[in-house]
Amino acid sequence: MQEGFSYMAGVELPGVIVSVGRGGPGLGTIQPGQADYEQAVYGGGNGDYRVIVLAPNSVQEMCDCMGKAKELTFKWRMPVIVLSDGMIGQMMEKVVLPPFTPRRTDEEIAKQCPWATNGIGLKNRQYNFISTLELDAKEMEARNKRMTAKYNQVEAEEVDFELYNVDSETEYLIVAYGISSRVSMKTLEMLRESGVKVGMLRPKTLWPFPNKKINELAGQVKGILCVEQCEGQMVKDVRLATEGQAPVYLSGRSGGMVSSPQDVLEDFQKMASECATKSCPKGYWMK
Amino acid sequence: MITKEELIIPENKVYGKPSLMNDTPMHYCPGCSHSVVHKLVAEIIEEMGLEENTVGICPVGCAVFAYRYLNVDWIEAAHGRAPACATAVKRLWPNKLVFTYQGDGDLACIGTGETIHAMNRGENIAIIFINNAIYGMTGGQMAPTTLMGMKTSTCPYGRQADLHGYPLHITDLAVNLEGTCYVTRQAVNTVANIRKTKKAIRQAFENSMNKKGCSIVEVVSTCASGWKQTPEQANQWMVDNMFPYYPLGDLKNTVTE
Ligand SMILES: Cc1ncc(C[n+]2csc(CCOP(=O)(O)OP(=O)(O)O)c2C)c(N)n1
Ligand code: SF4
Ligand SMILES: [Mg+2]
């Protein structure tokens, strides 16, 4: 599967992939999972390349993501993965469908996608070819540099996230996406009711990742709890983003099991008590 | 005496390079079948007037650079994926000529799944299959199509059934698939055979345009370099060893029959 992503990224071909995670590895289970974070965010295909990864957390967002993915994939000419999980993917919720957009006409394709191999011949333009092959290493490196510049621009412009209950008083932060963010919302409510100053950051794009915001908040809070339904994948990116300013704990189940708000609450309390009593030194994050 | 200038005039022209073929020097080895088939493809597209209507899908293999030589739009697919790619293109542009051009390693090894299913679905594409019984590009390794007893760099003592299994007759398999409309096996070792191959590819291209189903034209080919022979020896070796195993002729034709 990722062979194709690598080729598409290499030739700057737009495309949208929908990945709905279950418990793994291998055939694993058919219950929900978030263990495909690294597969989506870190590619898995060969070579230096990136894909944009969107992370919806409701049926409405699943629907809206498709339009957004289409927009992004043509804007940046790189693959976009909509990374969901078996819970969000099978949920029933109210949804407002966007108006139907017809396929581009041949004329629109010729105009908007001058790179397309639509076979219109030399009378109309130089012939197009779509190929990842470049036997000259110098040229290939130059291509990679061009791509990296593009990826840097995507990182600067397309980061998307949502903050809940985050202000200058916030003492603890939960970071969660997809189904984990829905579960954590409940935990968040329970904690706020008992007076804990906790907020949540929900990445809506997993690549580009909200590094800047997490880094900024890490300087303010006592501890961060990363909630994801796997053995710890996004947590590493959260730790990198903090640059060691705050300890980052992991909470989650795996293999098709999904945390309850109570599970997250217990992990949160453990994290909060350790952060409070041990007076975690800055740079303590290998937890 | 007649001068050169008097001789070289349009009225005297009996043969020319097809206009779709550009001047990029070809990388193919002397005597390689690939270049002959490229020329035929260019001639046929021109003769059918499809210069403004063609998308080719090239493979991974020696023909990976096919897009450099013929002035039509090309997509270079990942290894073996050409029929899947062609499926997408033809479905998006049903009125274009869409063909794949693949070697035996590409089509009958890593791409067997894509090939069988595209044929079985009856995709309206033409598949040109260059069977030289070897991985030419990577230095002459054994392919699924390598003959019994044939020596390659990965079976230096010759292909043995107990170790390597049997040669895959993928074109014969294609006959039994309901989605194929035209299945043929040809060669380009003589002028007569080149003409027959041209006719076969043209038929396959017409089938794609007329949406008759999937066509596959196998071209039993030489790979002098991979076989470690001279071009002349390779042609003879092909006649003596390949043709008995991969006999030439039409295997299925539901369009003209
Ligand atoms: C996924 C992948 N696997 C392996 C290769 C290496 N490779 C390049 S060409 C080739 C074999 C090509 O053989 P064939 O299709 O018979 O073409 P020929 O060169 O003989 O015309 C292989 C294995 C590759 N490029 N990609
Ligand atoms: S290696 Fe074989 S298939 Fe490739 S160009 Fe040379 S003769 Fe042709
Ligand atoms: Mg071959």
mmCIF file of C-alpha atoms in Angstrom, chain A residues 224-236 239 248-253 267-268 270-271 287:
data_model
loop_
_atom_site.group_PDB
_atom_site.id
_atom_site.type_symbol
_atom_site.label_atom_id
_atom_site.label_comp_id
_atom_site.label_asym_id
_atom_site.label_seq_id
_atom_site.Cartn_x
_atom_site.Cartn_y
_atom_site.Cartn_z
ATOM 1 C CA ILE A 224 1.040 16.174 29.796
ATOM 2 C CA LEU A 225 -1.041 13.052 29.265
ATOM 3 C CA CYS A 226 -1.106 11.687 25.722
ATOM 4 C CA VAL A 227 -4.135 9.472 25.122
ATOM 5 C CA GLU A 228 -4.101 7.092 22.170
ATOM 6 C CA GLN A 229 -5.392 3.573 21.582
ATOM 7 C CA CYS A 230 -2.042 1.863 20.979
ATOM 8 C CA GLU A 231 1.181 1.094 22.806
ATOM 9 C CA GLY A 232 2.556 4.609 22.324
ATOM 10 C CA GLN A 233 3.136 6.199 18.924
ATOM 11 C CA MET A 234 1.981 9.825 18.883
ATOM 12 C CA VAL A 235 3.373 10.163 22.419
ATOM 13 C CA LYS A 236 6.882 10.260 20.926
ATOM 14 C CA ARG A 239 7.677 14.419 23.711
ATOM 15 C CA VAL A 248 4.715 13.349 29.002
ATOM 16 C CA TYR A 249 2.773 10.276 30.122
ATOM 17 C CA LEU A 250 0.945 7.762 27.960
ATOM 18 C CA SER A 251 -2.586 6.537 28.493
ATOM 19 C CA GLY A 252 -4.327 4.068 26.265
ATOM 20 C CA ARG A 253 -5.308 0.516 25.435
ATOM 21 C CA ASP A 267 -3.920 7.517 34.370
ATOM 22 C CA PHE A 268 -4.365 11.238 34.716
ATOM 23 C CA LYS A 270 -1.309 8.927 38.566
ATOM 24 C CA MET A 271 0.441 11.387 36.257
ATOM 25 C CA LYS A 287 8.205 8.022 31.132
#
